[in-house]
PDB file of C-alpha atoms in Angstrom:
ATOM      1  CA  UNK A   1      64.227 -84.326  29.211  1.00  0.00           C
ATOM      2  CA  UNK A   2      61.532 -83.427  31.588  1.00  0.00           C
ATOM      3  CA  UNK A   3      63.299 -81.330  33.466  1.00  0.00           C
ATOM      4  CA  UNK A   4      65.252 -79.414  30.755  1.00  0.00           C
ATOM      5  CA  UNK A   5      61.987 -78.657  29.186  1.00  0.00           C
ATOM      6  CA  UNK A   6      60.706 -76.763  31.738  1.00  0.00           C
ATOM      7  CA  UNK A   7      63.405 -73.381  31.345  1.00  0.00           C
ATOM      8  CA  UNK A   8      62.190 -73.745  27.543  1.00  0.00           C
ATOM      9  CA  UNK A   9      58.731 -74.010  28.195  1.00  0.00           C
ATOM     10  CA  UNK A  10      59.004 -71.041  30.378  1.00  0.00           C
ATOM     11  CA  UNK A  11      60.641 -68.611  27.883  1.00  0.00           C
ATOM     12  CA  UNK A  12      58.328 -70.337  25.545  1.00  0.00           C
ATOM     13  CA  UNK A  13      55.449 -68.937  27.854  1.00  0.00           C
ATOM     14  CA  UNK A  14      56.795 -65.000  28.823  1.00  0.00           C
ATOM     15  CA  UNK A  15      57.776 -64.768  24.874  1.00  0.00           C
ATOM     16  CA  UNK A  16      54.380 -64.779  24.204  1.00  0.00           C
ATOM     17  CA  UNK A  17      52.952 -63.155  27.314  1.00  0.00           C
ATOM     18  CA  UNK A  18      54.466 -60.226  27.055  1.00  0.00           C
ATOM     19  CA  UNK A  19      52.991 -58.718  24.038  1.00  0.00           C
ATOM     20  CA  UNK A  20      49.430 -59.546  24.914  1.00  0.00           C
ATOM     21  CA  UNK A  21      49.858 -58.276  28.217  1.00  0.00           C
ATOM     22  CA  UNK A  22      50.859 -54.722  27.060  1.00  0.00           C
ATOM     23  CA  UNK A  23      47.943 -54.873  24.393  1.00  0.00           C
ATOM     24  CA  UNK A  24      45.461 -55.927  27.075  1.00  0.00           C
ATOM     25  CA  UNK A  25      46.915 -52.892  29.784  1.00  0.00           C
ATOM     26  CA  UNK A  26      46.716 -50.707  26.617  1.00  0.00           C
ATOM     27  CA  UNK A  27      42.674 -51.466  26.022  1.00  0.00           C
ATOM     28  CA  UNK A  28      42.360 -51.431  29.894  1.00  0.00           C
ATOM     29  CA  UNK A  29      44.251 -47.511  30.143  1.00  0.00           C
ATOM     30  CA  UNK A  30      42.178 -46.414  27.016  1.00  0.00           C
ATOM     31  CA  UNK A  31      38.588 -47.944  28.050  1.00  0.00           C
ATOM     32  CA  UNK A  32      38.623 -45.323  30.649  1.00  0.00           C
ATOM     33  CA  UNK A  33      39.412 -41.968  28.845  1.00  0.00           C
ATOM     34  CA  UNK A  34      38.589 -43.258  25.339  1.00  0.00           C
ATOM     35  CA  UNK A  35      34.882 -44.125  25.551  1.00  0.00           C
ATOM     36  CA  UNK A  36      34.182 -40.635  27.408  1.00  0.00           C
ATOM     37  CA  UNK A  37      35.758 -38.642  23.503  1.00  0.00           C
ATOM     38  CA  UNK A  38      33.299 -40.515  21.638  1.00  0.00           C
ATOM     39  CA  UNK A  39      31.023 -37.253  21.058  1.00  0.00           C
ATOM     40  CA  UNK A  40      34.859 -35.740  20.263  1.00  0.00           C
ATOM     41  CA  UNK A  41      37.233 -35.643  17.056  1.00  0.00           C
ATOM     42  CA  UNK A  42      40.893 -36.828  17.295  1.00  0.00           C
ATOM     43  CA  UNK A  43      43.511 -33.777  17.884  1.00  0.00           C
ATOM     44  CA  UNK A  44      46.077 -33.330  15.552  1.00  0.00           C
ATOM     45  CA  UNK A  45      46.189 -30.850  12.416  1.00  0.00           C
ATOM     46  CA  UNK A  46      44.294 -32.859   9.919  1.00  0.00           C
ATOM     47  CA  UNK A  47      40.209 -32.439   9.603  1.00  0.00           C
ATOM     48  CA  UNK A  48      38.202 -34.552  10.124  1.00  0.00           C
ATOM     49  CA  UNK A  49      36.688 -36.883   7.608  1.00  0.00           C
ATOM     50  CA  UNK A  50      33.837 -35.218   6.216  1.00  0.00           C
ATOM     51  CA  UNK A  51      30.307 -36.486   7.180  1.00  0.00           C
ATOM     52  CA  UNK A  52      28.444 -39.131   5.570  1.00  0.00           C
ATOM     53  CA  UNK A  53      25.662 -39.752   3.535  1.00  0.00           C
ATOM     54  CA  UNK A  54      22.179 -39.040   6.077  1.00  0.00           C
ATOM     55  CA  UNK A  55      20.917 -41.528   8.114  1.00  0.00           C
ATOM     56  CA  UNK A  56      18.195 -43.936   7.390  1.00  0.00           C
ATOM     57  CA  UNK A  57      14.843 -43.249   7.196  1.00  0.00           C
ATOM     58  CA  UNK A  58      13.482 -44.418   9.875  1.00  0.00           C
ATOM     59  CA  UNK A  59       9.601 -43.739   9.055  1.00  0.00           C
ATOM     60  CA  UNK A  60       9.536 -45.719   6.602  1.00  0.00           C
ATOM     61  CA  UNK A  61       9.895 -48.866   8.383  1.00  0.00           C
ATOM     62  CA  UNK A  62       7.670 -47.755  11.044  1.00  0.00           C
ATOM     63  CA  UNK A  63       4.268 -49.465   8.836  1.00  0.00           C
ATOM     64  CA  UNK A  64       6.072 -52.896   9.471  1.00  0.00           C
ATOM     65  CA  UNK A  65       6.085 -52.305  13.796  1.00  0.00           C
ATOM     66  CA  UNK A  66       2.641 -50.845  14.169  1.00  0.00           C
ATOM     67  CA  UNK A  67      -0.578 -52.977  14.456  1.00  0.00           C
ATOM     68  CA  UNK A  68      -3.771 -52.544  13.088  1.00  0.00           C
ATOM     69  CA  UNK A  69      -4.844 -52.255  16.761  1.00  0.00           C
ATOM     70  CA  UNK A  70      -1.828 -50.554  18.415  1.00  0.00           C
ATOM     71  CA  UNK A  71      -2.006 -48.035  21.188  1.00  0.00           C
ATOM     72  CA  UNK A  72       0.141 -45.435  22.009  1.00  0.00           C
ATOM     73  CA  UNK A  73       2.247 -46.801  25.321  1.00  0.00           C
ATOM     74  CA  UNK A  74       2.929 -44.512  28.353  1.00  0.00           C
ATOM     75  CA  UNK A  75       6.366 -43.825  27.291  1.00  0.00           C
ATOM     76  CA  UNK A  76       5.509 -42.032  24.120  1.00  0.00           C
ATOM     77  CA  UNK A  77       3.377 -39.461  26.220  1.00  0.00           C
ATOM     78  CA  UNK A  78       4.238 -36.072  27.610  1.00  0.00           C
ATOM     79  CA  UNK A  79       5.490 -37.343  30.636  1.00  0.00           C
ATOM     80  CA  UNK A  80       6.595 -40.573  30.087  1.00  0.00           C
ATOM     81  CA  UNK A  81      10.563 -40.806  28.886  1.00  0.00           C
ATOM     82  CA  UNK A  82      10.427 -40.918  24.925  1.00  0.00           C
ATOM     83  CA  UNK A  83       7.864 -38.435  25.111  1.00  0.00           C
ATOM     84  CA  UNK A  84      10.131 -36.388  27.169  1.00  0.00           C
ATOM     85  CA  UNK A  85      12.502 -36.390  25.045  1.00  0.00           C
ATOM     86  CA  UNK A  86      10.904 -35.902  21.410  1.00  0.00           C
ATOM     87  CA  UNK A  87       8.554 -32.954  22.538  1.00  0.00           C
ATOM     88  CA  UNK A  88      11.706 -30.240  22.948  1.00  0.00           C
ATOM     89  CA  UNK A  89      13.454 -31.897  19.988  1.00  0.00           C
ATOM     90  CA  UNK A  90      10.680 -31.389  17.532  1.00  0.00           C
ATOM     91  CA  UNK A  91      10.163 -27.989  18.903  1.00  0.00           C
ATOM     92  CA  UNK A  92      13.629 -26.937  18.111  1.00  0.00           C
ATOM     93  CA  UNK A  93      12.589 -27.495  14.534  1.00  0.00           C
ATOM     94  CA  UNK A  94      10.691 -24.067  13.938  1.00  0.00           C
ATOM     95  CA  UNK A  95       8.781 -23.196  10.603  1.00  0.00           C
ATOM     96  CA  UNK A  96      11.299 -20.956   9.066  1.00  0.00           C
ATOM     97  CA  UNK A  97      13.898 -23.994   9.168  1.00  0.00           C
ATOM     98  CA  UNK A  98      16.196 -23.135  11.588  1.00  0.00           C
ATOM     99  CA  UNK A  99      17.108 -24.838  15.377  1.00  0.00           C
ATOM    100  CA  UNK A 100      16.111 -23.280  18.138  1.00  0.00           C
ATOM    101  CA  UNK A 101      19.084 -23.951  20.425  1.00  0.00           C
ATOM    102  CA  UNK A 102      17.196 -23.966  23.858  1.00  0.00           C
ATOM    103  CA  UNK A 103      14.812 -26.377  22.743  1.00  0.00           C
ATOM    104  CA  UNK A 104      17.487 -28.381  21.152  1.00  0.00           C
ATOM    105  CA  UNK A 105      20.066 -28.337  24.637  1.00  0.00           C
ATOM    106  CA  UNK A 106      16.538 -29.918  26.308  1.00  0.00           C
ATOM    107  CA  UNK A 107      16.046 -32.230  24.375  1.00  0.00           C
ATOM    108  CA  UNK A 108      19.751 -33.404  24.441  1.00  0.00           C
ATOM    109  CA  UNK A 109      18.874 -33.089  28.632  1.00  0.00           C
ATOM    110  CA  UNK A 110      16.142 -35.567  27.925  1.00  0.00           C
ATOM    111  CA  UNK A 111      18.313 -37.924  26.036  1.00  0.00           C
ATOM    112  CA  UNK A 112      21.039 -38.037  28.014  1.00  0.00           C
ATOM    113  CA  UNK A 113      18.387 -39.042  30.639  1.00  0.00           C
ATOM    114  CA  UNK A 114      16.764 -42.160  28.597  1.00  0.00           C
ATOM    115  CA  UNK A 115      20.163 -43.397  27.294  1.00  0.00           C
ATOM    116  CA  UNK A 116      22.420 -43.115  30.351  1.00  0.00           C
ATOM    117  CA  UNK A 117      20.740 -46.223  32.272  1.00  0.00           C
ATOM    118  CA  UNK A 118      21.054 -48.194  29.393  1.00  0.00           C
ATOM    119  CA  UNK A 119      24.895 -49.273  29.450  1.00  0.00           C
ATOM    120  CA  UNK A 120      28.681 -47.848  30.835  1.00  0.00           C
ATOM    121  CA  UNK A 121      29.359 -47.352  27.014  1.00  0.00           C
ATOM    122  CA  UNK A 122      26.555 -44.566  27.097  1.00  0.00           C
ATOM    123  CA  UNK A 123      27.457 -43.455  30.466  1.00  0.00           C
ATOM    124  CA  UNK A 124      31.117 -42.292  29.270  1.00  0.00           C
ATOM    125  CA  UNK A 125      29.070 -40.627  26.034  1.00  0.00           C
ATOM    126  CA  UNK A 126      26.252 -38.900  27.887  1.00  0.00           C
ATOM    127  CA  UNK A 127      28.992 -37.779  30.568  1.00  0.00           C
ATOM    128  CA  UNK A 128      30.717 -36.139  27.250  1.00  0.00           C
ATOM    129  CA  UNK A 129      27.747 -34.913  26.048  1.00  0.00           C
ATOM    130  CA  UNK A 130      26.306 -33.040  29.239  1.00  0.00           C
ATOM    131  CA  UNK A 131      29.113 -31.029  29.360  1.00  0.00           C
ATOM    132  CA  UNK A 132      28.782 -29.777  25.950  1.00  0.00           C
ATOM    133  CA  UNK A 133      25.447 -28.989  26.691  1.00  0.00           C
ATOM    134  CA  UNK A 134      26.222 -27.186  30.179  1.00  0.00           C
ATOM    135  CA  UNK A 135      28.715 -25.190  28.126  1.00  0.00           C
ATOM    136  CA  UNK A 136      26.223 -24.023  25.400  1.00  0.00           C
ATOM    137  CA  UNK A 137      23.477 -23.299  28.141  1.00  0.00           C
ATOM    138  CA  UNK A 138      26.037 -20.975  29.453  1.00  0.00           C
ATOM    139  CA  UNK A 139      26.160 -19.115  26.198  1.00  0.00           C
ATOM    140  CA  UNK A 140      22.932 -18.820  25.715  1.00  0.00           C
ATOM    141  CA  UNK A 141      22.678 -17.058  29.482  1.00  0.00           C
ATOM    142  CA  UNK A 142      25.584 -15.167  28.554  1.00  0.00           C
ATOM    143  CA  UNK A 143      26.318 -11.665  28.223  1.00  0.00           C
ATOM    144  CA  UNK A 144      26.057 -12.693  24.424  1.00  0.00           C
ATOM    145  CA  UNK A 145      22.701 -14.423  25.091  1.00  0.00           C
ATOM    146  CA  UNK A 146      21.116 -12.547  21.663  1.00  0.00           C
ATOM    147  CA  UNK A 147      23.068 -14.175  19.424  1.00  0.00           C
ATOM    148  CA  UNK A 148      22.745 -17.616  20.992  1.00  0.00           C
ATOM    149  CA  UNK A 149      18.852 -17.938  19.828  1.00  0.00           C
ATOM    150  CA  UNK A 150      19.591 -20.557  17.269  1.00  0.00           C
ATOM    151  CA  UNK A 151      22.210 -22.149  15.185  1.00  0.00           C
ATOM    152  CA  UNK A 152      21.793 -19.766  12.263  1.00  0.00           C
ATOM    153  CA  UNK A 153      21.861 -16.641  14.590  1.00  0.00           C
ATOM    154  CA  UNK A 154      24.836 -18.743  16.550  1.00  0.00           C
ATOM    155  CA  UNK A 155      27.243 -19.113  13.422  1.00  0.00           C
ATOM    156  CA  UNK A 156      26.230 -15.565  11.679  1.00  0.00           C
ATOM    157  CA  UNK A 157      27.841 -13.733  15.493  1.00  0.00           C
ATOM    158  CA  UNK A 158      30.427 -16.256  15.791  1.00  0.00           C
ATOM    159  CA  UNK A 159      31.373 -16.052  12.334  1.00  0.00           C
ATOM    160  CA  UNK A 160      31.267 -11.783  12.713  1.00  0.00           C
ATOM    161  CA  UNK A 161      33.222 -12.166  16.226  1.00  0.00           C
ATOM    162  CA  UNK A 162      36.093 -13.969  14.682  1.00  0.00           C
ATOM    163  CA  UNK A 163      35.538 -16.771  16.971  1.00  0.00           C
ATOM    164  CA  UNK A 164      35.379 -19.629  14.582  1.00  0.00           C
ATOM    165  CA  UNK A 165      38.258 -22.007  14.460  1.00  0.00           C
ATOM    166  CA  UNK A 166      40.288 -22.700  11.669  1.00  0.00           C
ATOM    167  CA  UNK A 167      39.181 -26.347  10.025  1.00  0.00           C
ATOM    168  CA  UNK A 168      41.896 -28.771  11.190  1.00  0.00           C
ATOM    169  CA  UNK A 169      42.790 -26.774  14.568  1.00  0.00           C
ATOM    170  CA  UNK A 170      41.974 -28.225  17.997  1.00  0.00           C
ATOM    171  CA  UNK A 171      41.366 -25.461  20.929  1.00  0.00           C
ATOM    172  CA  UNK A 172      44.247 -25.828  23.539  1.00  0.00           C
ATOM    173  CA  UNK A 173      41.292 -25.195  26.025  1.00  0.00           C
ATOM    174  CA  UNK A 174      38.001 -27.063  25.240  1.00  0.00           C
ATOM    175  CA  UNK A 175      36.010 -24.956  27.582  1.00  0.00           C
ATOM    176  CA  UNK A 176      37.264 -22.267  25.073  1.00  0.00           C
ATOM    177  CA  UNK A 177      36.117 -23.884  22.202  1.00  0.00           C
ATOM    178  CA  UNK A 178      33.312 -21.956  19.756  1.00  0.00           C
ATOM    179  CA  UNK A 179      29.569 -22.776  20.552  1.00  0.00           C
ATOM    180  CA  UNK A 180      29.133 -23.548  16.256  1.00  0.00           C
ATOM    181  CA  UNK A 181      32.093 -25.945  17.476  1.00  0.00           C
ATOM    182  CA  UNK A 182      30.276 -27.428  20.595  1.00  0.00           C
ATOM    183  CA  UNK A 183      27.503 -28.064  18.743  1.00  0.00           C
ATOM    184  CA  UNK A 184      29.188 -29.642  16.032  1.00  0.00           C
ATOM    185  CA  UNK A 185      30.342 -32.597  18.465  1.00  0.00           C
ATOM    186  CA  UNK A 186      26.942 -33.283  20.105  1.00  0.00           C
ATOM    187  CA  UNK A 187      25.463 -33.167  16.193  1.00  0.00           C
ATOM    188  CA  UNK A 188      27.775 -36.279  15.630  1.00  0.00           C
ATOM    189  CA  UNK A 189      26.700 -37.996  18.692  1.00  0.00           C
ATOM    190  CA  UNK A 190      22.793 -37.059  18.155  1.00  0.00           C
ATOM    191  CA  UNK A 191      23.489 -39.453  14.698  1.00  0.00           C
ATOM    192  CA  UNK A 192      25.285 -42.174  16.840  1.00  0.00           C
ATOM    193  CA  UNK A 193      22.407 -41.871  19.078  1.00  0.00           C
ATOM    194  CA  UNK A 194      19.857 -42.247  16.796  1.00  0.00           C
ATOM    195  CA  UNK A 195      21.007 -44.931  14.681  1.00  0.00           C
ATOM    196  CA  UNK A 196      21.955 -46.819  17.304  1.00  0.00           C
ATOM    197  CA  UNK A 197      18.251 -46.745  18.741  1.00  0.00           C
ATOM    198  CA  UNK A 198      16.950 -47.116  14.815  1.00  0.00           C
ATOM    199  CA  UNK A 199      18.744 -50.514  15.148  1.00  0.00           C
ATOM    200  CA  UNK A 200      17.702 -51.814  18.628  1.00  0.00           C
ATOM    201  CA  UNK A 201      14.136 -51.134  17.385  1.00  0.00           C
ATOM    202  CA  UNK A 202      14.081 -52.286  14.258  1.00  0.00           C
ATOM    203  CA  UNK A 203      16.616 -55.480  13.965  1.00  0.00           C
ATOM    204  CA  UNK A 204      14.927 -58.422  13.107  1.00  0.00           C
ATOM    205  CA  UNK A 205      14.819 -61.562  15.543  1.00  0.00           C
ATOM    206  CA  UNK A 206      18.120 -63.871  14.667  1.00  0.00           C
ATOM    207  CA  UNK A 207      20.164 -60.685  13.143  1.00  0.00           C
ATOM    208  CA  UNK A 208      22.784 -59.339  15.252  1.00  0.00           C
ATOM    209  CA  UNK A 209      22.770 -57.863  18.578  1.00  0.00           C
ATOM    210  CA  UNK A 210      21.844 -54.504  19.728  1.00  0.00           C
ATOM    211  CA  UNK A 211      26.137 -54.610  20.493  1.00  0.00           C
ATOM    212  CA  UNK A 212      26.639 -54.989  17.083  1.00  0.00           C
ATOM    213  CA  UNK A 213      24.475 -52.566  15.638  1.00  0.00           C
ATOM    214  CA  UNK A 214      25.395 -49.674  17.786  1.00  0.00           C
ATOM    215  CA  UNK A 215      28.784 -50.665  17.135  1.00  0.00           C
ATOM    216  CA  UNK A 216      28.336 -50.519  13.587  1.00  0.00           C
ATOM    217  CA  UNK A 217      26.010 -47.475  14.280  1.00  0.00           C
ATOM    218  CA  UNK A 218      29.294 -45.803  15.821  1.00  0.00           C
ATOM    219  CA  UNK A 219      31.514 -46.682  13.099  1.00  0.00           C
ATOM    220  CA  UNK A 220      28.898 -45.168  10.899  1.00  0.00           C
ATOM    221  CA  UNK A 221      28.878 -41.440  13.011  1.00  0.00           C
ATOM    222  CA  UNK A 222      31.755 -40.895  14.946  1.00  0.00           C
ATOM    223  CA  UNK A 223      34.499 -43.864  14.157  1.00  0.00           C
ATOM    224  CA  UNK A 224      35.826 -41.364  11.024  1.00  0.00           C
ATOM    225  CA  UNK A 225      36.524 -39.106  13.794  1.00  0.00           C
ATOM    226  CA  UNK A 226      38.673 -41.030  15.693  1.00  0.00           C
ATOM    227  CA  UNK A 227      42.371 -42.859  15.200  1.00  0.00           C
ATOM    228  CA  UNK A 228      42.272 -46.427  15.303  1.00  0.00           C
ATOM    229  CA  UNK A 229      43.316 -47.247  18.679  1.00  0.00           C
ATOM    230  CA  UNK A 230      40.107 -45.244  19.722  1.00  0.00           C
ATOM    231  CA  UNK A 231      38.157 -47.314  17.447  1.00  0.00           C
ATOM    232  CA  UNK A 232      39.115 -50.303  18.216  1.00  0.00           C
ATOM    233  CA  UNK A 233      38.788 -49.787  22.277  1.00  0.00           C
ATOM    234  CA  UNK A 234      35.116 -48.466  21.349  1.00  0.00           C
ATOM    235  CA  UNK A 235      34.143 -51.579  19.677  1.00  0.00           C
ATOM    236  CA  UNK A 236      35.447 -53.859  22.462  1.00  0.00           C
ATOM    237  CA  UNK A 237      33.470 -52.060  24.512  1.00  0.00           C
ATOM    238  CA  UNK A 238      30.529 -53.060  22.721  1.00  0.00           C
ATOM    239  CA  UNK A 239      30.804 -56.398  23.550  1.00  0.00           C
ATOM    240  CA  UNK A 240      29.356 -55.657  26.754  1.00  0.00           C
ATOM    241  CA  UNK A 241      26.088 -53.991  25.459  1.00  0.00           C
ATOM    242  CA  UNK A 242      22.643 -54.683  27.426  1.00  0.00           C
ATOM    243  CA  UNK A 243      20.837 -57.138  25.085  1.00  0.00           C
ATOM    244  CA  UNK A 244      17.916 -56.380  23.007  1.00  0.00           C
ATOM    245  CA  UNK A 245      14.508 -57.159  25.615  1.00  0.00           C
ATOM    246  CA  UNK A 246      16.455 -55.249  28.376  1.00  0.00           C
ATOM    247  CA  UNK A 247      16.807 -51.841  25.943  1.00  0.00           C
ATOM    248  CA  UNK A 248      13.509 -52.057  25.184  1.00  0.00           C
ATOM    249  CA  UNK A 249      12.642 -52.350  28.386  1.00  0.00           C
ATOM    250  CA  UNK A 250      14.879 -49.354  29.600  1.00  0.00           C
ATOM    251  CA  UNK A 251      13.235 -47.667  26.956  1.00  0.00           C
ATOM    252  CA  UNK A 252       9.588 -47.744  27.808  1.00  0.00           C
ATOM    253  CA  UNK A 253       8.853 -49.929  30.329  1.00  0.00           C
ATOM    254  CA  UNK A 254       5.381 -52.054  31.088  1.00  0.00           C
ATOM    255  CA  UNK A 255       5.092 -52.294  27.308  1.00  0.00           C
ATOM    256  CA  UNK A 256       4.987 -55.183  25.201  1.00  0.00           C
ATOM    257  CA  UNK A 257       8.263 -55.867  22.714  1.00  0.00           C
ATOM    258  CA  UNK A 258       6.512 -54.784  19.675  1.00  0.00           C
ATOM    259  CA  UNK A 259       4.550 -51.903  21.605  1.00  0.00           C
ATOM    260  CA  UNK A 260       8.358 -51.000  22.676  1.00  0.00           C
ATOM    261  CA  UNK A 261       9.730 -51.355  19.637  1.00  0.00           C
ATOM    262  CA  UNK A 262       7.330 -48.943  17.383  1.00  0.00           C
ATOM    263  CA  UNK A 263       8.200 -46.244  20.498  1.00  0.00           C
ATOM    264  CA  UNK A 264      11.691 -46.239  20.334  1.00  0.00           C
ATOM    265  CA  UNK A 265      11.542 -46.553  16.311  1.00  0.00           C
ATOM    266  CA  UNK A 266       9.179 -43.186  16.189  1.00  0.00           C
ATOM    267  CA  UNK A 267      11.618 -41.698  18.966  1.00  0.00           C
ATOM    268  CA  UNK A 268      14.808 -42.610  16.416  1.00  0.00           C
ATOM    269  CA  UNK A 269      12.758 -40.544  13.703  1.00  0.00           C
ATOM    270  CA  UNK A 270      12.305 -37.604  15.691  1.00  0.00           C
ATOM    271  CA  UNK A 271      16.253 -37.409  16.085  1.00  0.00           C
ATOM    272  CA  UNK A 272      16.945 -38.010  12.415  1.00  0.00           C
ATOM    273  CA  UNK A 273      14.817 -35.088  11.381  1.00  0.00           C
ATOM    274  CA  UNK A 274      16.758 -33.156  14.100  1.00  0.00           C
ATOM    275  CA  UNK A 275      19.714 -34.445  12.635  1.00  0.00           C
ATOM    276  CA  UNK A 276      18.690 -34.131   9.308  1.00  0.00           C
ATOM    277  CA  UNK A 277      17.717 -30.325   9.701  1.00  0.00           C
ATOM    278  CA  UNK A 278      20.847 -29.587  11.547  1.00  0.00           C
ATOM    279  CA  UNK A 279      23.334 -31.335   8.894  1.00  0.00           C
ATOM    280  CA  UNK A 280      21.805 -29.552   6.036  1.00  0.00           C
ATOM    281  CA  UNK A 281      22.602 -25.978   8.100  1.00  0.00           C
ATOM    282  CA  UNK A 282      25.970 -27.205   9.177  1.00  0.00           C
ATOM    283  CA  UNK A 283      26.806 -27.921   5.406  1.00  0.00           C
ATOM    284  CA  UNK A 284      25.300 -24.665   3.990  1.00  0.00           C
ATOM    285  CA  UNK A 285      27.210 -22.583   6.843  1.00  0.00           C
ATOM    286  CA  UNK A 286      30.326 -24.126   6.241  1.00  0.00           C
ATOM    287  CA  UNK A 287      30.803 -25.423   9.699  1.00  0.00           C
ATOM    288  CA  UNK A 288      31.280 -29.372   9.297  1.00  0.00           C
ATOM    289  CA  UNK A 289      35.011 -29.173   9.128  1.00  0.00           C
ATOM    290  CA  UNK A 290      35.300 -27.150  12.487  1.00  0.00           C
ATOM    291  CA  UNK A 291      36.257 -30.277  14.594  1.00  0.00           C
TER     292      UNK A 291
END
């Protein structure tokens, strides 16, 4: 009986091994390609999902991090790397409520700088995103450079040009693709970044992981975008997220965690008022739909 068991016990074993090891070469083939199209939108015919409702408000939680005593930590100055990073982003915010394009592409320069170190799941994303950025820098050096002073001025030539795409269409060339479009996909990747980094700051002690928040974060911003077998290869790959003390640390170093947290929780605000600014123009231009 021993021995006639064992041809049965093999089928019994390759029956089942086959299927999970064409799921698990699947995840492997689309960890590589998939992670780096999180800033993008699935192709096919379809639009996307329209966006959500705006993100948290981040300032309001901000009384709860800050002591009575607090002082502002080296990271949140001009030179250090969250002050880097706000002081273009708040300047592309000018008074007459528009976005100053250069100031926003150096800002996104600056992010992609504080978040790439922190994890291969932002490496693929900030690899996305500097390319979107190199290609609207190039626009904005252009022949067209006049028109590529801020999103307003941006969407009013492109709009004129007949260089919009239709909602639903995917260009056969990215490089090609509109700068309202470009910007589009880094607007829905500013959100994922800055809920994500809402989260890490803000999650309370025995809640869930930094991995699970930016997880959740992405299924919040960009997950609507994307078909399921993109989703669900993104959210393994937040199983390997950095954990919470080693973000903050990333984030602004020689600080304590509470000093740490209130930075990256006033950095998170600046990019929802970017966001927030940005959404309301990309929904009163009639541009959400272009990817």
């Amino acid at each position: 009986m021993r021995v006639a068991g064992r041809p049965l016990a093999r089928q019994h074993w390759f029956r089942h091994s086959i299927p999970l090891t064409i799921f698990l070469l699947l995840l492997l083939y689309l960890s590589a390609r998939i992670l780096g199209a999180l800033l993008g939108c699935r192709s096919g015919a379809q639009a996307c999902i329209p966006e959500g409702p705006p993100p948290f408000q981040v300032q309001q939680e901000l009384g709860a991090l800050v002591a009575p005593q607090w002082k502002e930590p080296p990271c949140l100055e001009p030179q250090g790397m969250l002050g880097r990073m706000m002081r273009p982003f708040q300047a592309s915010l000018n008074p007459a409520g528009d976005v100053e394009l250069s100031q926003y592409l150096a800002g996104w320069r600056e992010l992609v700088k504080l978040l790439t170190p922190l994890g291969s799941i932002f490496t693929f994303a900030t690899s996305e995103a500097s390319t979107k950025v190199t290609a609207l820098e190039a626009r904005l050096r252009g022949p067209d450079a006049e028109h590529y002073t801020s999103l307003a001025a941006m969407a009013a030539w492109e709009r004129r040009a007949g260089l919009l795409e239709r909602p639903g269409t995917v260009p056969r060339d990215p490089a090609r693709s509109s700068g309202s479009r470009t910007l589009l996909l880094l607007h829905r990747a500013l959100r994922w970044s800055q809920l994500c980094l809402h989260r890490v700051a803000t999650g309370a002690l025995g809640g869930p992981d930094p991995g699970a928040q930016c997880s959740d974060a992405y299924g919040t911003a960009l997950a609507p975008h994307h078909p399921w077998l993109i989703r669900q290869a993104a959210r393994l790959a937040f199983l390997s997220f950095p954990g919470r003390g080693r973000l903050l640390e990333l984030s602004c170093p020689g600080t304590t965690e509470a000093e740490a947290r209130t930075a990256l929780a006033r950095a998170a605000g600046t990019l929802e008022d970017v966001y927030n600014r940005t959404q309301g123009m990309l929904a009163e231009l009639g541009l959400t739909q272009l990817a």
